[in-house]
Tab-separated table of C-alpha atoms in Angstrom:
chain	number	residue	atom	x	y	z
A	870	UNK	CA	-22.880	2.105	24.406
A	871	UNK	CA	-24.375	5.334	23.165
A	872	UNK	CA	-25.687	5.441	19.643
A	873	UNK	CA	-25.839	8.797	17.973
A	874	UNK	CA	-26.911	9.909	14.553
A	875	UNK	CA	-23.897	11.028	12.581
A	876	UNK	CA	-23.804	14.700	11.742
A	877	UNK	CA	-20.627	14.254	9.748
A	878	UNK	CA	-20.341	12.949	6.240
A	879	UNK	CA	-19.619	9.270	5.680
A	880	UNK	CA	-16.073	9.791	4.324
A	881	UNK	CA	-15.179	12.073	7.213
A	882	UNK	CA	-16.507	9.568	9.754
A	883	UNK	CA	-14.565	6.718	8.118
A	884	UNK	CA	-11.376	8.784	7.905
A	885	UNK	CA	-11.506	9.797	11.551
A	886	UNK	CA	-12.345	6.309	12.833
A	887	UNK	CA	-9.903	4.540	10.541
A	888	UNK	CA	-7.072	6.962	11.228
A	889	UNK	CA	-7.531	6.744	14.989
A	890	UNK	CA	-7.556	2.940	14.917
A	891	UNK	CA	-4.580	2.735	12.560
A	892	UNK	CA	-2.459	5.136	14.593
A	893	UNK	CA	-3.358	3.395	17.831
A	894	UNK	CA	-2.340	-0.007	16.443
A	895	UNK	CA	0.820	1.292	14.817
A	896	UNK	CA	2.325	2.703	18.029
A	897	UNK	CA	3.344	-0.725	19.406
A	898	UNK	CA	4.861	-1.490	16.010
A	899	UNK	CA	6.900	1.710	16.149
A	900	UNK	CA	8.175	0.861	19.624
A	901	UNK	CA	8.930	-2.722	18.584
A	902	UNK	CA	10.746	-1.549	15.476
A	903	UNK	CA	12.800	0.926	17.470
A	904	UNK	CA	13.760	-1.670	20.074
A	905	UNK	CA	14.427	-4.515	17.617
A	906	UNK	CA	16.031	-2.687	14.693
A	907	UNK	CA	16.849	0.789	15.960
A	908	UNK	CA	16.574	3.680	13.528
A	909	UNK	CA	16.016	1.298	10.585
A	910	UNK	CA	12.915	-0.134	12.240
A	911	UNK	CA	11.571	3.327	12.993
A	912	UNK	CA	12.209	4.453	9.403
A	913	UNK	CA	10.381	1.367	8.067
A	914	UNK	CA	7.456	2.242	10.351
A	915	UNK	CA	7.396	5.851	9.135
A	916	UNK	CA	7.550	4.869	5.471
A	917	UNK	CA	4.677	2.408	5.901
A	918	UNK	CA	2.679	5.009	7.779
A	919	UNK	CA	2.961	7.422	4.858
A	920	UNK	CA	2.513	4.933	1.995
A	921	UNK	CA	-0.131	2.584	3.424
A	922	UNK	CA	-1.906	5.241	5.482
A	923	UNK	CA	-2.197	7.401	2.382
A	924	UNK	CA	-3.548	4.456	0.423
A	925	UNK	CA	-6.225	3.766	3.035
A	926	UNK	CA	-7.288	7.420	3.191
A	927	UNK	CA	-7.455	7.737	-0.595
A	928	UNK	CA	-9.529	4.548	-0.645
A	929	UNK	CA	-12.222	6.058	1.557
A	930	UNK	CA	-12.494	9.165	-0.603
A	931	UNK	CA	-12.451	7.119	-3.839
A	932	UNK	CA	-15.129	4.721	-2.593
A	933	UNK	CA	-17.335	7.563	-1.380
A	934	UNK	CA	-17.184	9.156	-4.819
A	935	UNK	CA	-17.751	5.844	-6.613
A	936	UNK	CA	-20.755	5.003	-4.428
A	937	UNK	CA	-22.303	8.464	-4.522
A	938	UNK	CA	-25.043	7.225	-6.838
A	939	UNK	CA	-25.976	3.704	-5.718
A	940	UNK	CA	-26.271	1.324	-8.610
A	941	UNK	CA	-25.268	-2.176	-9.573
A	942	UNK	CA	-22.402	-0.736	-11.620
A	943	UNK	CA	-20.806	1.061	-8.649
A	944	UNK	CA	-18.855	-2.043	-7.647
A	945	UNK	CA	-16.728	-1.786	-10.805
A	946	UNK	CA	-15.076	1.551	-9.924
A	947	UNK	CA	-14.608	0.400	-6.319
A	948	UNK	CA	-12.761	-2.751	-7.423
A	949	UNK	CA	-10.724	-0.881	-10.030
A	950	UNK	CA	-9.784	1.686	-7.397
A	951	UNK	CA	-8.639	-1.059	-5.040
A	952	UNK	CA	-6.461	-2.669	-7.716
A	953	UNK	CA	-4.969	0.712	-8.659
A	954	UNK	CA	-4.183	1.531	-5.013
A	955	UNK	CA	-2.497	-1.839	-4.461
A	956	UNK	CA	-0.458	-1.307	-7.625
A	957	UNK	CA	0.535	2.180	-6.454
A	958	UNK	CA	1.655	0.836	-3.071
A	959	UNK	CA	3.770	-1.802	-4.834
A	960	UNK	CA	5.248	0.855	-7.143
A	961	UNK	CA	5.964	3.070	-4.152
A	962	UNK	CA	7.723	0.184	-2.422
A	963	UNK	CA	9.763	-0.501	-5.566
A	964	UNK	CA	10.650	3.176	-5.852
A	965	UNK	CA	11.621	3.388	-2.189
A	966	UNK	CA	13.779	0.278	-2.610
A	967	UNK	CA	15.453	1.668	-5.740
A	968	UNK	CA	16.154	4.963	-3.976
A	969	UNK	CA	17.656	3.118	-1.014
A	970	UNK	CA	15.025	4.231	1.471
A	971	UNK	CA	13.601	0.745	1.896
A	972	UNK	CA	16.916	-1.078	1.937
A	973	UNK	CA	17.974	-3.338	4.750
A	974	UNK	CA	16.279	-6.159	6.580
A	975	UNK	CA	15.122	-4.004	9.506
A	976	UNK	CA	13.310	-1.455	7.366
A	977	UNK	CA	11.593	-4.057	5.196
A	978	UNK	CA	10.515	-6.173	8.176
A	979	UNK	CA	9.082	-3.246	10.105
A	980	UNK	CA	7.458	-1.836	6.953
A	981	UNK	CA	5.624	-5.167	6.642
A	982	UNK	CA	4.667	-5.355	10.340
A	983	UNK	CA	3.451	-1.777	10.261
A	984	UNK	CA	1.379	-2.509	7.166
A	985	UNK	CA	-0.368	-5.359	8.990
A	986	UNK	CA	-0.932	-3.188	12.078
A	987	UNK	CA	-2.277	-0.296	9.999
A	988	UNK	CA	-4.748	-2.446	8.078
A	989	UNK	CA	-5.990	-4.176	11.251
A	990	UNK	CA	-6.228	-0.897	13.149
A	991	UNK	CA	-7.928	0.872	10.239
A	992	UNK	CA	-10.530	-1.876	9.945
A	993	UNK	CA	-11.099	-1.986	13.694
A	994	UNK	CA	-11.443	1.791	13.885
A	995	UNK	CA	-14.014	1.854	11.119
A	996	UNK	CA	-15.980	-0.995	12.714
A	997	UNK	CA	-15.931	0.836	16.053
A	998	UNK	CA	-17.202	4.060	14.498
A	999	UNK	CA	-19.918	2.273	12.548
A	1000	UNK	CA	-21.095	0.405	15.640
A	1001	UNK	CA	-21.417	3.646	17.589
A	1002	UNK	CA	-23.002	5.731	14.835
A	1003	UNK	CA	-26.480	5.281	13.488
A	1004	UNK	CA	-26.711	6.132	9.834
A	1005	UNK	CA	-29.530	5.745	7.377
A	1006	UNK	CA	-28.891	3.376	4.514
A	1007	UNK	CA	-31.729	4.677	2.369
A	1008	UNK	CA	-31.967	8.392	2.975
A	1009	UNK	CA	-34.547	9.355	0.343
A	1010	UNK	CA	-33.242	12.914	0.165
A	1011	UNK	CA	-33.153	13.417	3.917
A	1012	UNK	CA	-36.429	11.757	4.864
A	1013	UNK	CA	-36.356	9.397	7.802
A	1014	UNK	CA	-38.544	6.365	7.467
A	1015	UNK	CA	-38.935	3.047	5.752
A	1016	UNK	CA	-37.065	2.249	2.597
A	1017	UNK	CA	-40.423	1.503	0.952
A	1018	UNK	CA	-41.284	5.215	1.070
A	1019	UNK	CA	-38.496	6.063	-1.405
């Protein structure tokens, strides 16, 4: 395994790794949905890809902004952001159901399976990227060295 120092920003690295993992894990779900439920399964997969994938991507950007200045109070905005994103996903699901887009057993089932696949793939992709990329936890304005030098 080759370890390299990341030349990209943290949010960009997380977005690329998470997106690659999520898309890779969602492909079998799309095929399964198409085989098991036909067009309804594929539509449930596509809706989950947009709603949940968007939520995961917004989460990376939100967390990067909240953690820009490390402090003990940074956890508050991160947790609030998570709760807001979960609420927005639930509201989006309610809106899609009310509009008839998320109606039918096949769409709902494959929306749920795709959500599980996206979250697992996203997490796995981020872990893979972080294991292959060396990044400095305490950067001290670009200086490499011990954290005690800060």
